[in-house]
GROMACS .gro file of C-alpha atoms in nm:
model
  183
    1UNK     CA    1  10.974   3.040 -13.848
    2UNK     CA    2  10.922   3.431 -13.752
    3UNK     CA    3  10.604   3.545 -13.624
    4UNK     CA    4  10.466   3.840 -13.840
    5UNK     CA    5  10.327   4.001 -13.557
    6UNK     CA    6  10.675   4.018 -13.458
    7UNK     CA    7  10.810   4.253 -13.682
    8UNK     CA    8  10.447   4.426 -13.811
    9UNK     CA    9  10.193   4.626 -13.679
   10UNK     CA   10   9.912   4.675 -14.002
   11UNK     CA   11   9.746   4.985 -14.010
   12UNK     CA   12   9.389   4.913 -14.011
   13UNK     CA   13   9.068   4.984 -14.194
   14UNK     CA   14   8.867   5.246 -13.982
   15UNK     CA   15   9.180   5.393 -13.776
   16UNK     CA   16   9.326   5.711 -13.760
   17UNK     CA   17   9.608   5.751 -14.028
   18UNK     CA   18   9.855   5.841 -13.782
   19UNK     CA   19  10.026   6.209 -13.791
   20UNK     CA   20  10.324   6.162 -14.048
   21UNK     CA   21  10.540   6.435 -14.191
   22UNK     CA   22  10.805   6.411 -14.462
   23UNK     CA   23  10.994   6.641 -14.646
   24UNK     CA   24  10.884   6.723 -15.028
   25UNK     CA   25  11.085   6.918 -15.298
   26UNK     CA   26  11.029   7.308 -15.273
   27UNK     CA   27  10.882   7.294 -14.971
   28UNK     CA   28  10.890   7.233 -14.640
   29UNK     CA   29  10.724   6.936 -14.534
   30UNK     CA   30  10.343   6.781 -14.542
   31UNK     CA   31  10.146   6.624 -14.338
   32UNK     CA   32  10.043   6.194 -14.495
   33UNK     CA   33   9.644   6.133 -14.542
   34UNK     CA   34   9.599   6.528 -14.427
   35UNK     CA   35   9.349   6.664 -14.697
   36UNK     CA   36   9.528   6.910 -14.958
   37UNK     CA   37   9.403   7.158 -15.143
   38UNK     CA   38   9.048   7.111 -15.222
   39UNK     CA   39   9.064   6.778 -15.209
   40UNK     CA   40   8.831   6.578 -14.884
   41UNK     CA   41   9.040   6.283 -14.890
   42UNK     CA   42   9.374   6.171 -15.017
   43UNK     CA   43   9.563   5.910 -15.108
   44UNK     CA   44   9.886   5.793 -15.010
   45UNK     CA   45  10.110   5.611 -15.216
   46UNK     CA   46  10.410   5.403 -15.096
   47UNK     CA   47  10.675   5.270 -15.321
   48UNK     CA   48  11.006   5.169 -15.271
   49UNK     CA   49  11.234   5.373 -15.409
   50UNK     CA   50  11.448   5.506 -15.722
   51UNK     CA   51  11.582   5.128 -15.762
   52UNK     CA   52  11.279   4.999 -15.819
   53UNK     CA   53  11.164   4.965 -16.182
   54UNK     CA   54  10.830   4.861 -16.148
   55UNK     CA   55  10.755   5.178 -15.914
   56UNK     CA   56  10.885   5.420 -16.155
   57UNK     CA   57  10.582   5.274 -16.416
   58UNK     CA   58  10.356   5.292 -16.075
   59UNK     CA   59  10.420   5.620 -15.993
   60UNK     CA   60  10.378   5.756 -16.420
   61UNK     CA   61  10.042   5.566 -16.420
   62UNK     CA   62   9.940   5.729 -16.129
   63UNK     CA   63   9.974   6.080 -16.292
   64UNK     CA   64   9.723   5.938 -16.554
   65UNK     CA   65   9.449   5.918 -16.318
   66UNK     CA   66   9.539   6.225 -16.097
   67UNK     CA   67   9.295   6.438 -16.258
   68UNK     CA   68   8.993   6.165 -16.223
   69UNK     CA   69   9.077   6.178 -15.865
   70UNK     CA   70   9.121   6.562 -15.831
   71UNK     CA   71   8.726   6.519 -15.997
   72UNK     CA   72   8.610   6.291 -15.669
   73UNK     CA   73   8.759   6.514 -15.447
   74UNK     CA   74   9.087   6.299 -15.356
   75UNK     CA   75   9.432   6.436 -15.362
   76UNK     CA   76   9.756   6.239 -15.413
   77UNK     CA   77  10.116   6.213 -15.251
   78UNK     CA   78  10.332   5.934 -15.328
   79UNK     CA   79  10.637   5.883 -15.049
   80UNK     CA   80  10.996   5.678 -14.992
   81UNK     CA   81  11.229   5.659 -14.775
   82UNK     CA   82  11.470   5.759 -15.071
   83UNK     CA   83  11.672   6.052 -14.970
   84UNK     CA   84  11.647   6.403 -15.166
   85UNK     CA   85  11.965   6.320 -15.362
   86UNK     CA   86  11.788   6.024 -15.503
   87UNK     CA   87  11.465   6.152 -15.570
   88UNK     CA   88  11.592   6.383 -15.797
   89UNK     CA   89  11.773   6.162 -15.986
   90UNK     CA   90  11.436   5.904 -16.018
   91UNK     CA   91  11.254   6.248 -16.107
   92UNK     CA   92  11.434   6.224 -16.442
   93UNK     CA   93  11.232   5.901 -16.568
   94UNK     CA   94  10.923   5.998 -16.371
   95UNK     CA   95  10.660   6.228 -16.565
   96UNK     CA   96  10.468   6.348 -16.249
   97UNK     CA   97  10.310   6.667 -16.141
   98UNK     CA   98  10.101   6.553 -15.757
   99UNK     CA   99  10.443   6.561 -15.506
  100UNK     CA  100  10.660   6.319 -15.403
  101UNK     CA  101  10.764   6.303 -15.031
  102UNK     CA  102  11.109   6.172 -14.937
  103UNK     CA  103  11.298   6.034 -14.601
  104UNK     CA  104  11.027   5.786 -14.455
  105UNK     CA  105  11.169   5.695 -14.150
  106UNK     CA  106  11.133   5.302 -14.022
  107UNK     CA  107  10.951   5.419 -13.723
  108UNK     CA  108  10.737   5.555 -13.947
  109UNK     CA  109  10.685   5.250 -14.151
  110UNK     CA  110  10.597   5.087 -13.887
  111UNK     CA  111  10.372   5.314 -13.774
  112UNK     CA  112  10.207   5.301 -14.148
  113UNK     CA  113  10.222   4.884 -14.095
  114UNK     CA  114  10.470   4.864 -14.357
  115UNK     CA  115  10.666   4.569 -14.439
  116UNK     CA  116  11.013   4.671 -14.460
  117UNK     CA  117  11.346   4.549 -14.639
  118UNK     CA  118  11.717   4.546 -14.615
  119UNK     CA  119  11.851   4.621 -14.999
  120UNK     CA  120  11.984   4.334 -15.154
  121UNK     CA  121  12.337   4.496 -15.239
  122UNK     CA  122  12.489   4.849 -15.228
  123UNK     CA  123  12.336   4.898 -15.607
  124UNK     CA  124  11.991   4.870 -15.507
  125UNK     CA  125  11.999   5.136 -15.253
  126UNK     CA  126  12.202   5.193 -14.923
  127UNK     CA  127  11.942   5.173 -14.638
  128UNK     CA  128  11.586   5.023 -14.531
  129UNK     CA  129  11.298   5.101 -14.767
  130UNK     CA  130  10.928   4.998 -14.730
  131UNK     CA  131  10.754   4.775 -14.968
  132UNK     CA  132  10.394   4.905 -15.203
  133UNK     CA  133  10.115   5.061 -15.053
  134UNK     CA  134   9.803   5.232 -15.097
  135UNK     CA  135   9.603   5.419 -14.847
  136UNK     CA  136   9.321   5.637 -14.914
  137UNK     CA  137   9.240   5.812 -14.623
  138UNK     CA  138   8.878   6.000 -14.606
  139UNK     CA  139   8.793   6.384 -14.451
  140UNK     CA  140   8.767   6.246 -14.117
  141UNK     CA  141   9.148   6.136 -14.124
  142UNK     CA  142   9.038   5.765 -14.127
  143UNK     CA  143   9.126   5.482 -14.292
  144UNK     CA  144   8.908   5.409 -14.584
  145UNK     CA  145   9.085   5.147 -14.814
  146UNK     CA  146   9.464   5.029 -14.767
  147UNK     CA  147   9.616   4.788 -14.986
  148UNK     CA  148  10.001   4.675 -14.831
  149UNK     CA  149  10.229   4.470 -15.007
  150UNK     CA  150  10.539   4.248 -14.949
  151UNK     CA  151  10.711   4.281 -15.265
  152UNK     CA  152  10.686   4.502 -15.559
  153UNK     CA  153  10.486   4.236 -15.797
  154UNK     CA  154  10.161   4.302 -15.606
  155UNK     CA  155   9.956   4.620 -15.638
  156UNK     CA  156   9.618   4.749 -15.691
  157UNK     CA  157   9.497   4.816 -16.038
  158UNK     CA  158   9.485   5.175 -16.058
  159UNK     CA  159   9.173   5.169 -16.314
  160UNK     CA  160   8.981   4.933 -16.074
  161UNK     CA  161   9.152   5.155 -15.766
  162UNK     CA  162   8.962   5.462 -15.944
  163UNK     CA  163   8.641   5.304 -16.007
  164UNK     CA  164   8.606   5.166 -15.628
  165UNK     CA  165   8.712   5.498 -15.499
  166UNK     CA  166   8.429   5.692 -15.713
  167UNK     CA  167   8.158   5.409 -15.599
  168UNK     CA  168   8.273   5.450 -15.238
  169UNK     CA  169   8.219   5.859 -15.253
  170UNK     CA  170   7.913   5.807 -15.419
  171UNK     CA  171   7.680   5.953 -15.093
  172UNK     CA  172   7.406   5.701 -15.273
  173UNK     CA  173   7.571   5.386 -15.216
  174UNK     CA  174   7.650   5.411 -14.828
  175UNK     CA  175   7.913   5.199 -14.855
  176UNK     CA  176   8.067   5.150 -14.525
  177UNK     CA  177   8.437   5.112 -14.440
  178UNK     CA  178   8.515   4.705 -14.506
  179UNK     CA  179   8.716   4.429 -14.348
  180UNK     CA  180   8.640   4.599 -13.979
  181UNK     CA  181   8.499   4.287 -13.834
  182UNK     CA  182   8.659   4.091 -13.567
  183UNK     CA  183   8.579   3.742 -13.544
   0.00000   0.00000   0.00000
């Protein structure tokens, strides 16, 4: 049996989001978890790529709360390791305006504590992608909630996602980073 440790490094709660670029369409590049436009925190959402069904849905629900989280103050970037070529073509059954970063490197997956598979045959996709995952990343570049997956069946509610995110902000409830203790 393979040790996990092996083969994963998770990005925790209450660490730096480390300094990730990736390319986007009509532009340059950007910067993962760094605060965009007037937004003082962001979040970063990883799916898997083009091939992956249940992403597509993901990523079109997502623009259904973008606006609620443009209200709180959080931005929102979704990223694959899909190259350009195949983001465009998965642009034509997504219905998204927030961008979409492409050409997530492994090293940077495992940077981002990613779990990470081979493609299953040539008609999934033709190199490494990471599994699901959520980060929302606060002004001070940290770590505020992640949520990392193995497989594409398990992902945060977006609805619930929303509501924790706008209790969290709330400067009233002082609600701390979680799952920081070592013991």
């Amino acid at each position: 049996m393979t040790n996990a440790s092996q083969y994963t490094n998770k990005l925790l709660p209450g660490s730096r989001f480390p300094k990730i670029n990736c390319p986007v369409l009509n532009s340059n590049e950007v910067e993962l978890g760094r605060v965009q436009q007037d937004a003082a925190w962001q979040m970063v959402v990883v799916y898997r790529g083009q091939h992956c069904p249940m992403c597509t849905q993901y990523l079109n629900q997502l623009e259904e709360i973008k606006q609620s989280l443009q209200d709180i103050g959080v931005s929102l970037i979704a990223v694959s390791a899909d190259s350009e070529a195949q983001l465009l073509a998965h642009k034509e059954k997504l219905s998204v305006s927030y961008p979409i970063a492409f050409e997530l490197k492994p090293e940077q997956m495992n940077a981002l504590g990613l779990y990470v598979s081979q493609p299953r045959n040539a008609q999934e996709t033709d190199h490494l992608f990471a599994e699901p995952a959520v980060y929302v990343v606060n002004e001070h570049g940290t770590v505020q909630v992640v949520d990392i997956s193995n497989n594409p069946f398990v992902r945060p509610s977006l609805s619930t996602l929303l509501r924790g995110i706008t209790w969290i902000k709330n400067p009233d409830n002082n609600y701390p980073i979680r799952g920081m203790h070592k013991g």
